[in-house]
Amino acid sequence: MKTSRITYAIISMLAGIFLLVSAGCSVGLPDTGASVSTDGQKLKVYFLDVGQGASQLLVTPSGKTMLIDAGNNDKEQVMLDYMKKYRISKLDVVIGTHPDADHIGGLDKVVDQIPVETIYMPKVQSNTKTFESLLTSIKKKGLKVKTAKAGISWDLDEQVHVDMLAPTRSYDDSNNMSAVVKVTYGHNSFLLTGDAEKESEKDMIASGADLRADVLLVGHHGSNSSTTLNFLKKVNPKYAVIQVGEGNTYGHPKSAILSRLQKQGVEIYRNDKQGTIEVASDGTTIHISTER
Ligand SMILES: [Zn+2]
């Protein structure tokens, strides 16, 4: 009896001390005007090396996952290998930015093999085999495609927020229909642009959306069609990633785009030179590591 009473007394005392300490902590913190408490946990954004094509895999601090694009048709097995490597047993969100094969080619097999919660694609028709094969996989899974468009937003994680910034309207050109998302974690943000071209960039600026981001996925593999100076200045990134394959026939990335990025003081990373690029954020600091 006596022991348990003493134990109780000790526990209450400890609880009291804990309360005092935690109250002291919150009072003592300087008010920065932002509520960021990420406990050093990391959001990881992998710019997967899929040769000439694009694919980004995001894993949040609590293990939520998002896959944007999946490279070309010949990268189906490569994509499944990446899913294995990064231990992805479920995808909370999948985005097919637009129907071009170098973005959605490998996506049908991923949808076949990995459970998917939600899938977004822009409202654009295509009669290619690649597109139809993806639609078949989606249908087989009993999934319904949600329309990707500006204005949609969701929390991927308690602390990771996603805003879809494009397409802001309909375009005849499929690249401009690209879903563009901004992912924010604490003070860090990523702008993932698909193959959006200058028309979409102009409309994103006109929409008044906050485009600023620490990391920019350079639009359309570094083609002259994208990354206008106006857009680049609005985004004002520290780092840029270019998803390109070695010796691609398009001449991507274009030298004009590379020098535009360099003139703005942006540090450039490329899949063709460095393999897969892993960007980790703890909500305050960004750390980049490359495969080679
Ligand atoms: Zn592309």
mmCIF file of N, CA and C and ligand atoms in Angstrom, residues 53-54 98 100 102-103 175 195 220-221, ligand 1:
data_model
loop_
_atom_site.group_PDB
_atom_site.id
_atom_site.type_symbol
_atom_site.label_atom_id
_atom_site.label_comp_id
_atom_site.label_asym_id
_atom_site.label_seq_id
_atom_site.Cartn_x
_atom_site.Cartn_y
_atom_site.Cartn_z
ATOM 1 N N GLY A 53 12.432 11.102 -70.137
ATOM 2 C CA GLY A 53 11.082 10.991 -69.608
ATOM 3 C C GLY A 53 11.085 11.644 -68.244
ATOM 4 N N ALA A 54 10.005 11.448 -67.494
ATOM 5 C CA ALA A 54 9.947 12.085 -66.176
ATOM 6 C C ALA A 54 9.217 11.210 -65.177
ATOM 7 N N HIS A 98 0.163 14.419 -68.036
ATOM 8 C CA HIS A 98 -0.486 14.562 -69.342
ATOM 9 C C HIS A 98 -0.228 13.280 -70.121
ATOM 10 N N ASP A 100 1.355 12.147 -72.681
ATOM 11 C CA ASP A 100 2.539 11.788 -73.464
ATOM 12 C C ASP A 100 3.220 10.537 -72.905
ATOM 13 N N ASP A 102 6.274 9.569 -72.611
ATOM 14 C CA ASP A 102 7.464 9.668 -71.744
ATOM 15 C C ASP A 102 7.103 10.005 -70.298
ATOM 16 N N HIS A 103 5.789 10.204 -70.059
ATOM 17 C CA HIS A 103 5.319 10.487 -68.691
ATOM 18 C C HIS A 103 4.427 9.379 -68.139
ATOM 19 N N ASN A 175 0.979 19.337 -73.922
ATOM 20 C CA ASN A 175 1.980 19.712 -72.909
ATOM 21 C C ASN A 175 1.432 20.765 -71.947
ATOM 22 N N ASP A 195 5.254 18.929 -68.412
ATOM 23 C CA ASP A 195 5.762 19.519 -69.643
ATOM 24 C C ASP A 195 5.086 20.861 -69.936
ATOM 25 N N HIS A 220 9.242 20.661 -69.258
ATOM 26 C CA HIS A 220 9.468 20.040 -70.560
ATOM 27 C C HIS A 220 10.936 19.694 -70.806
ATOM 28 N N HIS A 221 11.570 19.087 -69.818
ATOM 29 C CA HIS A 221 12.935 18.549 -69.939
ATOM 30 C C HIS A 221 13.971 19.593 -70.379
HETATM 31 ZN ZN ZN B 1 7.882 14.961 -71.587
#
